[in-house]
Coordinates of C-alpha atoms (C1' of nucleotides) in Angstrom, one line a residue:
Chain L
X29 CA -191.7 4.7 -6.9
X30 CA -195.4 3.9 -6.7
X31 CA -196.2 2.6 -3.1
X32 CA -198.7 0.1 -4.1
X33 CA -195.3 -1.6 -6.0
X34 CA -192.8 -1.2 -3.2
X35 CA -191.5 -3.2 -0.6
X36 CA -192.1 -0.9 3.0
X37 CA -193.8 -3.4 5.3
X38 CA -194.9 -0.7 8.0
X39 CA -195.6 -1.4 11.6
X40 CA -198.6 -0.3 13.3
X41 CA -197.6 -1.0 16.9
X42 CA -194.4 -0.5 18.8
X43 CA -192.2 -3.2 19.0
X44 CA -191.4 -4.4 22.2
X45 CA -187.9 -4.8 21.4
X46 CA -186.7 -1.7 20.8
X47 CA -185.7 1.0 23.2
X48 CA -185.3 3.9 21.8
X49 CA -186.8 6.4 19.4
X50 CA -184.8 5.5 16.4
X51 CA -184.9 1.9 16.2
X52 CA -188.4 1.6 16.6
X53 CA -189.0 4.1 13.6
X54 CA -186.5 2.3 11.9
X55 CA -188.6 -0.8 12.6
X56 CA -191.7 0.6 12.1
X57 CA -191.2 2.5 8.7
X58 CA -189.7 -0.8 7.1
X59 CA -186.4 0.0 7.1
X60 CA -184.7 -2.3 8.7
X61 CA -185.4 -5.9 10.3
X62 CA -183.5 -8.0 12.3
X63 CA -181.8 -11.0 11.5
X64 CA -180.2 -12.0 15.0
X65 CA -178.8 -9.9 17.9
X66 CA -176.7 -7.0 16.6
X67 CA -177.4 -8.2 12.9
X68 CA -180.0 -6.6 10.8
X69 CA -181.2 -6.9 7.0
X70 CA -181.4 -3.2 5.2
X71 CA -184.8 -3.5 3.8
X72 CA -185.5 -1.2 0.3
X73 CA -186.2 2.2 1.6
X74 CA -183.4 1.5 5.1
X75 CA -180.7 0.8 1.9
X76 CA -181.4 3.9 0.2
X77 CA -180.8 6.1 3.0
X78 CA -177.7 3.9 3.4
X79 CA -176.8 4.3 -0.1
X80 CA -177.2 7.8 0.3
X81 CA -175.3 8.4 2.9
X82 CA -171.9 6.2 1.5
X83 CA -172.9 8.1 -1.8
X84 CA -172.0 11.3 0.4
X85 CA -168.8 10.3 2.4
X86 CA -167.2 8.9 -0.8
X87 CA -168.2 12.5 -2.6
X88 CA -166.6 14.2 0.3
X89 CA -163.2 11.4 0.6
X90 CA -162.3 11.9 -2.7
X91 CA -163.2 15.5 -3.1
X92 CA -160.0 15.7 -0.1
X93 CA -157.8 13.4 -2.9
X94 CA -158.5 10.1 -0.7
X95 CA -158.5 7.0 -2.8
X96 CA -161.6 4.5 -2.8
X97 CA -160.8 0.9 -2.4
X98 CA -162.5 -2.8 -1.0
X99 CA -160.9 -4.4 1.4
X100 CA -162.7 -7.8 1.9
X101 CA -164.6 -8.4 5.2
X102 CA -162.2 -11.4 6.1
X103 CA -158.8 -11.2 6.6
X104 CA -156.0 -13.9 8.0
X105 CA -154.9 -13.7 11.5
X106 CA -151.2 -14.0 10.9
X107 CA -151.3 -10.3 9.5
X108 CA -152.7 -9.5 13.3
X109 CA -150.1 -11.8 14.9
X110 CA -147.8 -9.8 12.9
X111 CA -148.9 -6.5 14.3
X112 CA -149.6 -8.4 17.8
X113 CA -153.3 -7.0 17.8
X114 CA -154.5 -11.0 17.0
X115 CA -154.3 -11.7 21.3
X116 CA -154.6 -8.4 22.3
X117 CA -158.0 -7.3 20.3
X118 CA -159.6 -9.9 22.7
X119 CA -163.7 -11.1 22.5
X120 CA -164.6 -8.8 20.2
X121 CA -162.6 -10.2 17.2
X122 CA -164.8 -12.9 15.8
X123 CA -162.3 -15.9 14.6
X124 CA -162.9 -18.4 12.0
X125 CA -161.7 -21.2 10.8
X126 CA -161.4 -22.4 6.9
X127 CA -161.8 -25.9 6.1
X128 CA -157.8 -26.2 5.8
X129 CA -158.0 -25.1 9.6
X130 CA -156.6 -21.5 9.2
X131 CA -157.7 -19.3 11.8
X132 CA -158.8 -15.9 10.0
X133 CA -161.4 -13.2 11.1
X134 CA -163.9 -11.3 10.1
X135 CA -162.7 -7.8 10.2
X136 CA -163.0 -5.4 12.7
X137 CA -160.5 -3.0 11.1
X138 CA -158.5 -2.5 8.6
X139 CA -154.9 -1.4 9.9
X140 CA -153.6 -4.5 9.3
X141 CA -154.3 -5.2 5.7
X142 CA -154.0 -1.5 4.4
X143 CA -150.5 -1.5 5.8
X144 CA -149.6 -5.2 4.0
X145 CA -151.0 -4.2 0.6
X146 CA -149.2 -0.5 1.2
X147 CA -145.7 -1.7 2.0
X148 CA -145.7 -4.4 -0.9
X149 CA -146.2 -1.7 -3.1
X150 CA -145.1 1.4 -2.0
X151 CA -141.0 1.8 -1.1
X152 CA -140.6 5.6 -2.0
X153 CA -141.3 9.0 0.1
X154 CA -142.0 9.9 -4.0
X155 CA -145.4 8.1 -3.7
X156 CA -146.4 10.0 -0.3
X157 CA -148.8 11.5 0.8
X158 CA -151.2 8.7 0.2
X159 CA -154.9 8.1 1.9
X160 CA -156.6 5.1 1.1
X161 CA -160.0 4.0 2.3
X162 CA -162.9 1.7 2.2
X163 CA -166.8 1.7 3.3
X164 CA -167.5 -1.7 3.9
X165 CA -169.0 -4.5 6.7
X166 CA -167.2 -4.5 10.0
X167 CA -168.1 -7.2 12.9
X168 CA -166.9 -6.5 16.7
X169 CA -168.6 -9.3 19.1
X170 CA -169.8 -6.5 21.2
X171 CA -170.9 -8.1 24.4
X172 CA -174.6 -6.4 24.3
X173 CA -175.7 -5.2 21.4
X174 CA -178.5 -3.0 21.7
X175 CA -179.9 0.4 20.0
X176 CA -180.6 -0.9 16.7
X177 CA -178.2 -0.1 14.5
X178 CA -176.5 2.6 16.8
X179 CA -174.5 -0.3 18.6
X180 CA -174.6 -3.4 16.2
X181 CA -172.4 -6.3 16.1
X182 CA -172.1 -6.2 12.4
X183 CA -172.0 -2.7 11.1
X184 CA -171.4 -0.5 7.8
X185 CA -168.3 1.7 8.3
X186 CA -166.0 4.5 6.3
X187 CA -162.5 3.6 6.8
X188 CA -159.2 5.4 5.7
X189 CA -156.0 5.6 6.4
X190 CA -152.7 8.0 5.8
X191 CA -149.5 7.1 4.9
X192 CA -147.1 10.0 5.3
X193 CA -143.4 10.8 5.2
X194 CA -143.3 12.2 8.6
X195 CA -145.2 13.8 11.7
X196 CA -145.7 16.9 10.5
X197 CA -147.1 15.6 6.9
X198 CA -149.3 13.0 8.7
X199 CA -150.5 15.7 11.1
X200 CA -151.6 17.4 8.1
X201 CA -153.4 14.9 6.5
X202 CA -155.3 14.5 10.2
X203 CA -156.8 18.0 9.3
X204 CA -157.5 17.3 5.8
X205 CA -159.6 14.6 7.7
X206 CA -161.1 16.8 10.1
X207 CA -162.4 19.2 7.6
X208 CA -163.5 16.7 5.4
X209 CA -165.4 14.9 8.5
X210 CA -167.1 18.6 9.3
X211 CA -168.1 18.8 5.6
X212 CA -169.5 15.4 5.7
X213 CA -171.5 15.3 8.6
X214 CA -172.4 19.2 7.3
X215 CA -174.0 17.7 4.3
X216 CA -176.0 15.0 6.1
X217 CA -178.0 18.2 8.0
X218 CA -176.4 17.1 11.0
X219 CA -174.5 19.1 13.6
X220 CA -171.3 16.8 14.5
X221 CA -169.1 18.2 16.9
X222 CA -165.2 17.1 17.2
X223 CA -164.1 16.6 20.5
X224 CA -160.8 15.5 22.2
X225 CA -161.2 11.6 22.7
X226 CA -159.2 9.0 24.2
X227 CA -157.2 7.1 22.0
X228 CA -158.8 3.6 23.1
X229 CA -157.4 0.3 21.7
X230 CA -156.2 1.2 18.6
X231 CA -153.3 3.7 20.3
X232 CA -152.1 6.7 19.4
X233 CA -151.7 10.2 21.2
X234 CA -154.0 12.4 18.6
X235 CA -157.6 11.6 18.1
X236 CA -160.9 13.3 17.9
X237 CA -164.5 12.2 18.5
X238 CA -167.4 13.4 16.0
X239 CA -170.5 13.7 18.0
X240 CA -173.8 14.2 17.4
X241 CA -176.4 15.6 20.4
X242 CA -178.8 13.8 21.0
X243 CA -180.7 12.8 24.1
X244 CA -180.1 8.9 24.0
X245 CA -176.7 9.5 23.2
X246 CA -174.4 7.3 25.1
X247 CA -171.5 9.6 25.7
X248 CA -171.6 12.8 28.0
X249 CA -170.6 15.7 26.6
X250 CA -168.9 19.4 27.9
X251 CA -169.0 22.1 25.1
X252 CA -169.1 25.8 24.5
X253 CA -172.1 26.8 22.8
X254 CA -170.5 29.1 20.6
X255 CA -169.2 25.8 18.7
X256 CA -172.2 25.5 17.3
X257 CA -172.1 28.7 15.6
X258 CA -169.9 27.0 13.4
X259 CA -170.6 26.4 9.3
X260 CA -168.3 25.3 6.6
X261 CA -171.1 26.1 4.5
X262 CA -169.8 26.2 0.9
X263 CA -166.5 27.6 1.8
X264 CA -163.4 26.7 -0.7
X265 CA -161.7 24.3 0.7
X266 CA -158.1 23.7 -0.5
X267 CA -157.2 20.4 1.0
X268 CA -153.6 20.6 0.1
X269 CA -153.0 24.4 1.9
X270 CA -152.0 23.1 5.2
X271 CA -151.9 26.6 6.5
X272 CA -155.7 26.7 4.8
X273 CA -156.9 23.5 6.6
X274 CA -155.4 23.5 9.9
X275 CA -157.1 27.3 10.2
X276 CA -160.2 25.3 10.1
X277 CA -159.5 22.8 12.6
X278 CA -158.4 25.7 14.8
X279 CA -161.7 27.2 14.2
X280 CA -163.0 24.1 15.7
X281 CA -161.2 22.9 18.0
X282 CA -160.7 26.6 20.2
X283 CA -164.0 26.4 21.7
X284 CA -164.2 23.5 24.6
X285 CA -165.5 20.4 23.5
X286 CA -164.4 17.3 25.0
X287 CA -166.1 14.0 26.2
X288 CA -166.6 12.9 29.5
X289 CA -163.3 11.2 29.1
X290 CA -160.9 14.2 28.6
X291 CA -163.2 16.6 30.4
X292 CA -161.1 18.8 32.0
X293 CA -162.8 20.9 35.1
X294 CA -159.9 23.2 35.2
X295 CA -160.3 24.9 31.5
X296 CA -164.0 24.1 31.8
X297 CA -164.1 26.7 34.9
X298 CA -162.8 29.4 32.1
X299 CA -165.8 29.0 29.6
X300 CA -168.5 31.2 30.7
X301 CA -171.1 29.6 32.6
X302 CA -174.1 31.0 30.4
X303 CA -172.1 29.0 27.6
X304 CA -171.2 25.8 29.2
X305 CA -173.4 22.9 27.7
X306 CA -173.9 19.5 29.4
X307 CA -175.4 17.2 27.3
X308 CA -176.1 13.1 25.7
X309 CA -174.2 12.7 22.5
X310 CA -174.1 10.0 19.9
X311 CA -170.3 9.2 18.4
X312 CA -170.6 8.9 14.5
X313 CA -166.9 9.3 13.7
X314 CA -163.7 9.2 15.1
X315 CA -159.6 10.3 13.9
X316 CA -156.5 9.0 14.9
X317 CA -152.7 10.1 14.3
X318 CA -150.6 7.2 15.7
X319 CA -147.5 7.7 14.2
X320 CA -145.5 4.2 13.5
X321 CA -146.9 1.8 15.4
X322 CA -148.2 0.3 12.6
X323 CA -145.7 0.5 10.1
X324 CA -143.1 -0.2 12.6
X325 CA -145.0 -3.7 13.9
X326 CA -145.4 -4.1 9.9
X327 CA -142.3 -3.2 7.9
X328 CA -144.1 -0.1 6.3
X329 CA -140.9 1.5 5.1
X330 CA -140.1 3.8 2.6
X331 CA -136.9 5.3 0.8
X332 CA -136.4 9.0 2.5
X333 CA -134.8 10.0 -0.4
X334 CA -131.5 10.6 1.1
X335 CA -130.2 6.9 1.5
X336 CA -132.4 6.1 4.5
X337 CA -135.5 3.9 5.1
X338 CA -138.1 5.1 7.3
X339 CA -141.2 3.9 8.6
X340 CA -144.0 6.1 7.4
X341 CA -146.3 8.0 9.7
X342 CA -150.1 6.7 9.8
X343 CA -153.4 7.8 11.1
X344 CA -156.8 6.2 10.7
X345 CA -159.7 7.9 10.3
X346 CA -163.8 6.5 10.2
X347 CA -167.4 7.2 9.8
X348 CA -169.5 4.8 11.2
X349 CA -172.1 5.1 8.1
X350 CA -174.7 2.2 9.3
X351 CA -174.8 4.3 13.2
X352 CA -175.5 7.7 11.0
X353 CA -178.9 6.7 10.3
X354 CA -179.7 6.3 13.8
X355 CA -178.2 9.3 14.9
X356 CA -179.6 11.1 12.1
X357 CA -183.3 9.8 13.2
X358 CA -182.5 10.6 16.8
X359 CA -181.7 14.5 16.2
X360 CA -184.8 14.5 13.6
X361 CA -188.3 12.3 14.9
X362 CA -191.1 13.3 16.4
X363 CA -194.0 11.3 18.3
X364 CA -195.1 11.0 14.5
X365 CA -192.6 9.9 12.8
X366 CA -188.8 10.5 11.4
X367 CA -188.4 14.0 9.7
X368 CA -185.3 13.1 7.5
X369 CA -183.0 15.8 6.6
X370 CA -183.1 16.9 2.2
X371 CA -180.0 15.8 1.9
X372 CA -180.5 12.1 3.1
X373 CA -184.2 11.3 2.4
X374 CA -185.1 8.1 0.9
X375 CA -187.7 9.8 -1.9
X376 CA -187.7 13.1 -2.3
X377 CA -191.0 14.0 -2.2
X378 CA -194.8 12.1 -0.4
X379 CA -197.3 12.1 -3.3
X380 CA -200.8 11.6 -1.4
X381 CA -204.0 10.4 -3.8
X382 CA -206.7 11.1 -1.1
X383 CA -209.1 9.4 -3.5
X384 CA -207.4 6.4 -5.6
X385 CA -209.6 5.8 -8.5
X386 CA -210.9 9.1 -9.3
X387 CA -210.4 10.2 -12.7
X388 CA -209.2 14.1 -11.7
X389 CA -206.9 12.6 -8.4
X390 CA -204.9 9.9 -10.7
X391 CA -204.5 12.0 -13.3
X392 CA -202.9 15.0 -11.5
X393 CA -201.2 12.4 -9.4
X394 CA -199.6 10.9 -12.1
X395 CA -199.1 14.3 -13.7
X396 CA -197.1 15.4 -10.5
X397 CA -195.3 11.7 -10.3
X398 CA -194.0 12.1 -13.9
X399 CA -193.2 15.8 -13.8
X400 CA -190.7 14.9 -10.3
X401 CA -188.8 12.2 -11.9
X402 CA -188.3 14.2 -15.3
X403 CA -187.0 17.2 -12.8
X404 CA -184.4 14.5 -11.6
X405 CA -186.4 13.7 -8.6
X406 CA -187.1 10.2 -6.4
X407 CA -191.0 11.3 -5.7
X408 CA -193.1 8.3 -3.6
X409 CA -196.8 7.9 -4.8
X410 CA -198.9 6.3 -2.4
X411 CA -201.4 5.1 -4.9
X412 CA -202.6 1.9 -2.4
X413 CA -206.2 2.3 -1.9
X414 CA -206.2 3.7 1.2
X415 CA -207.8 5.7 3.7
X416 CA -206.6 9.1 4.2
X417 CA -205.5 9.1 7.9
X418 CA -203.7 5.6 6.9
X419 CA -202.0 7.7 4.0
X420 CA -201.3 10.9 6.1
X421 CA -199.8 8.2 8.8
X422 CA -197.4 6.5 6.8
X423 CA -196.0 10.2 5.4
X424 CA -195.5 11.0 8.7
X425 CA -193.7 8.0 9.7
X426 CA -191.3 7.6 6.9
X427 CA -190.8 11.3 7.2
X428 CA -190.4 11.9 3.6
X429 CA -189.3 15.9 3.7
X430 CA -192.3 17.7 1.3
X431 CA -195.6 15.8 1.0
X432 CA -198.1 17.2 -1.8
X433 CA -201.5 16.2 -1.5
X434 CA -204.0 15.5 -3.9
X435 CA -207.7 15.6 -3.0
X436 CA -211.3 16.7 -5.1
X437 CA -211.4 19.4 -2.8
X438 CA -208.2 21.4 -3.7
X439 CA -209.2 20.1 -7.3
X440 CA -211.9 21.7 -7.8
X441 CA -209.9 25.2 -7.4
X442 CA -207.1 23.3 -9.5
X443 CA -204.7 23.5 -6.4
X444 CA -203.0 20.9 -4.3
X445 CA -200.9 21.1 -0.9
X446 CA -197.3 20.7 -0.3
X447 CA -196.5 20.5 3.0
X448 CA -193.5 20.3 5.2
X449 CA -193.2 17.4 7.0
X450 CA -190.7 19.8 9.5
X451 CA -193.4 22.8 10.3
X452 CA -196.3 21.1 9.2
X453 CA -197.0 24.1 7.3
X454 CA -199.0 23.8 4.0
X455 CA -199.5 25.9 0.9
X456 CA -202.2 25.1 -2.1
X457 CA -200.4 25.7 -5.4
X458 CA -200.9 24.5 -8.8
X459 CA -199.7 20.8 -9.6
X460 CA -196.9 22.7 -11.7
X461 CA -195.7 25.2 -9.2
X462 CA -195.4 22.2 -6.7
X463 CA -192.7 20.4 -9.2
X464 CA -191.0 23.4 -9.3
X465 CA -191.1 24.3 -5.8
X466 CA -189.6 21.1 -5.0
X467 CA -186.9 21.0 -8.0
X468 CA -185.5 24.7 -6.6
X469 CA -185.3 23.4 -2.8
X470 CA -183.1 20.1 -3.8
X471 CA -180.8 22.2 -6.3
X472 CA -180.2 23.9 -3.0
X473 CA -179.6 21.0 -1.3
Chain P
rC22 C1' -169.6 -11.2 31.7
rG23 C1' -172.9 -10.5 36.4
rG24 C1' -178.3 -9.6 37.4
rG25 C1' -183.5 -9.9 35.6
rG26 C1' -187.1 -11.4 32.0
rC27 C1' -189.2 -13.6 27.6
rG28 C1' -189.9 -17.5 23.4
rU29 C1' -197.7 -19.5 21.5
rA30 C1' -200.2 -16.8 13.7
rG31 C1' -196.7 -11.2 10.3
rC32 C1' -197.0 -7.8 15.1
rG33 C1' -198.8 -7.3 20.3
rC34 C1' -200.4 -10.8 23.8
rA35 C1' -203.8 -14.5 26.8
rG36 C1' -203.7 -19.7 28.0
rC37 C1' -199.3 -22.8 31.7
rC38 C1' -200.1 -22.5 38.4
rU39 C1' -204.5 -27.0 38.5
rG40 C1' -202.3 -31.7 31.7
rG41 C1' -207.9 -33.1 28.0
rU42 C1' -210.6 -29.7 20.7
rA43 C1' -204.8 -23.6 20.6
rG44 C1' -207.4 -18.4 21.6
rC45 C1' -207.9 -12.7 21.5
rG46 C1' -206.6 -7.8 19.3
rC47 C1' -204.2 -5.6 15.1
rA48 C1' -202.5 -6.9 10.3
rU49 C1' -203.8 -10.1 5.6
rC50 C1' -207.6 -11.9 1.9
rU51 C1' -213.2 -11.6 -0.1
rG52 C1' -217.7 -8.8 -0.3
rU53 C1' -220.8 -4.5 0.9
rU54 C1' -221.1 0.5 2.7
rU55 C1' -217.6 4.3 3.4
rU56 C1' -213.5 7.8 2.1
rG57 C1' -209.4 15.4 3.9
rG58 C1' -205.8 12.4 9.8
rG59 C1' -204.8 4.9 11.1
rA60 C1' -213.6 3.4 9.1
rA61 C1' -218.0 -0.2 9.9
rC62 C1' -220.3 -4.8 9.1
rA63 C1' -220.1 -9.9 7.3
rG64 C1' -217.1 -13.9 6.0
rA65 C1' -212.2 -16.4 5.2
rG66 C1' -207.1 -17.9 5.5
rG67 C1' -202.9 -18.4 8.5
rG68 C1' -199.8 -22.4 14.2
rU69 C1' -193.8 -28.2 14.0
rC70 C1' -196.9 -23.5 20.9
rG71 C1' -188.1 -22.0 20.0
rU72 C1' -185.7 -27.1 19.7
rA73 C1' -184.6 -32.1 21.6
rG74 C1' -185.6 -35.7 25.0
rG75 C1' -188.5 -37.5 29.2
rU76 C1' -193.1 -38.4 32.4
rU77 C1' -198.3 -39.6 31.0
rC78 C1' -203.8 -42.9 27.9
rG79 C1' -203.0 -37.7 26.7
rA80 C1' -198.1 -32.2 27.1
rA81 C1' -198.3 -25.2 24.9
rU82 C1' -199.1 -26.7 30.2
rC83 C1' -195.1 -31.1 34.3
rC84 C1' -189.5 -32.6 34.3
rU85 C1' -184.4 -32.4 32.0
rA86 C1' -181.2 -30.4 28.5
rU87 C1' -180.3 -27.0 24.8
rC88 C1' -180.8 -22.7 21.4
rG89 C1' -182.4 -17.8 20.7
rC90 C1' -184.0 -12.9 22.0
rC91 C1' -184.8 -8.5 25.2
rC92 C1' -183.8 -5.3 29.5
rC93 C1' -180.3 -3.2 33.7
rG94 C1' -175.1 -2.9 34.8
rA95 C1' -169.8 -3.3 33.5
rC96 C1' -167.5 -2.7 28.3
rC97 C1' -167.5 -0.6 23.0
rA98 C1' -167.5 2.8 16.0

RNA sequence: CGGGGCGUAGCGCAGCCUGGUAGCGCAUCUGUUUUGGGAACAGAGGGUCGUAGGUUCGAAUCCUAUCGCCCCGACCA
């Protein structure tokens, strides 16, 4: 994308309104504005990284056999009467009604309507194990929104859920989703840890928290340190070995992690001290087993095979995609700018003209522009006619990961510089080695 | 939902107390000179002063109502 032809409507100053570090970079860089409290409008480069990042969970969902689906955002309320959640969801629900006078909502969740379309379909344990799931729009009336899109109102969201024969199948497929969260969250260059979580609202005895540390976070967190010497890295992962997966949850969840919550001081006194953490920590996910409650409240029965019906055994499961970005900017900023991870940038690569309109500077600009999208590439070309402090500031900002720049200087020795917006380190190579430079680190990516 | 604050140009703000031609900085546009870390000069455009009603010869300013937004707290993916 040439800049000069782009929609990224940067902000010089802070805004006043925002609080912390990622939603004013958010605002700044032109990713996202806001349309009223809670509510915001993904500008071009704030829906890339969006894109990017449902591009990823639905890779990872379907790499661990879960189905993709839509659900729509509103739903009726006499499902929720049905299930008894319609009273007891309270403020947060926002109600509608049509112009026949039907009272509906705009969906908070999906437990509900999975379990309707599952049960109308589904009658045999032959059909089990089954995960469905959806990334779509969610809207909880939270009472202050704040934090950009870290505590919205309305709010992109990875939602699944398992239908199983029994506990012990349904436990299973609760690893599968652990694993696949760790993978996930892997991916994205981020460090997300599970820990032992309440079970809030939506019940349940079995649930983990994802969490990601981060200063502004609004959980407080207890962990061992040596959790973070964890990697999936590119292990094999065979999602239907349930010996295979829950070895991996067992990896993660021996080492103490809980929020404050389910901190427990007593097994806490057993960690040794030089590895007890305290810290902030940002909740980007979440898993639940809960057994029948659904499918019970529901009707969500199915033939057992030996003359008996029996409600199936669910769990939900979700990534709160939108929040990611903010977590993602909070772990990776600095007073410059974001500093976005590979594997989530919006453009690969910065090209910087330092002197628009030169013969020599365009043409190797262009050169390096057409080479980077013929490798496969999403390079940004600043070509406005700019400055090049203005140029070097809006790199920083939007945090693109490798910037090469382009300037008669290093064009006189036929070099330019690629630099990493992370060290800040640059190297002068030829405009060809740069391509390739950059083509080998996103293979790897 | 309790407490506090704010709505004036795209952004940040002054003006309001004490009513009388709507301003400043940044951004935008034009021109000239510049050009390796947010340039200088000259000029230009851009406003239902959140909305509605009231008081007044006259309202951004005073009064009433209303809508919106932000911050702290309690609550939440």
């Amino acid at each position: 994308m040439r800049l000069s032809r782009y929609f990224l409507p940067i902000i010089k100053e802070t805004p006043s309104e925002a609080a912390i570090a990622s939603h004013r970079l958010m605002l700044r860089a032109g990713m996202i504005r806001q349309a009223q409290a809670g509510i915001y409008s993904w500008l071009p480069m704030g829906f890339k990284v969006l894109r990017r990042l449902e591009n990823i969970v639905h890779e990872e969902q379907i790499r661990a056999g879960h189905h993709p689906m839509l659900m729509p955002t509103l739903q009726s309320a006499d499902l929720w009467r049905e299930s008894g959640r319609y009273e007891a969801y309270g403020e947060e629900m926002l109600r509608i009604t049509d112009r026949h006078g039907r009272d509906m909502l705009y969906g908070p969740t999906n437990e509900e309507l999975i379990t309707d379309i599952f049960k109308n379909a589904v009658g045999s344990y032959k059909d089990l194990p089954m995960t469905l799931y959806h990334i779509q729009w969610k809207f909880r009336d939270e009472v202050r929104p704040r934090f950009g899109v870290m505590r919205g109102r309305e709010f992109f969201m990875k939602d699944g859920y398992n239908f199983d024969i029994d506990e012990d199948a349904a436990r299973h497929a609760y690893n599968r989703h652990m694993v696949s969260y760790i993978r996930t969250y892997e991916r994205m260059g981020l460090k997300a840890i599970p820990m032992r979580a309440d079970s809030g609202p939506i019940g349940g005895d079995n649930t983990h928290e994802f969490l990601v540390l981060a200063d502004t976070g609004e959980s407080e967190v207890f962990y061992d340190s040596n959790i973070l010497d964890l990697h999936l890295g590119d292990r094999e992962v065979d999602y239907d070995n349930w010996d295979g997966v829950k070895a991996i949850c067992d990896e993660w969840t021996t080492p103490y992690a809980r929020t404050d919550e389910t901190h427990d001081a007593a097994i806490w006194a057993d960690v040794p001290a030089d590895r007890q953490q305290v810290s902030r920590a940002i909740e980007v996910g979440q898993i639940f087993y809960f057994g029948t409650k659904y499918s019970d409240a529901l009707g969500a029965l199915v033939d057992d095979g030996k003359g008996a019906r029996k409600a199936v055994h669910m769990g939900s499961h979700g990534i709160g995609v939108s929040r990611l970005i903010g977590a993602i900017i909070e772990a990776f900023h600095d007073d410059k700018g974001i500093i976005w991870p590979e594997a989530v940038t919006p453009f690969h690569a910065g090209i910087v003209n330092l002197k628009q309109g030169d013969t020599d500077t365009d043409a190797t600009c262009d050169q390096l522009y057409q080479g980077l999208i013929k490798a496969g590439l999403d390079p940004l070309y600043d070509d406005r006619d700019e400055r090049a402090g203005g140029k070097f500031a809006t790199m920083d900002l939007i945090g693109l990961p490798w910037r090469i720049t382009v300037g008669p200087r290093g064009l006189k020795n036929g070099v330019v510089e690629l630099t990493s917006r992370k060290t800040g380190e640059s190297e002068e190579m030829s405009p060809q080695a740069a391509i390739a430079r950059i083509t080998e680190i996103y293979a790897q990516v």
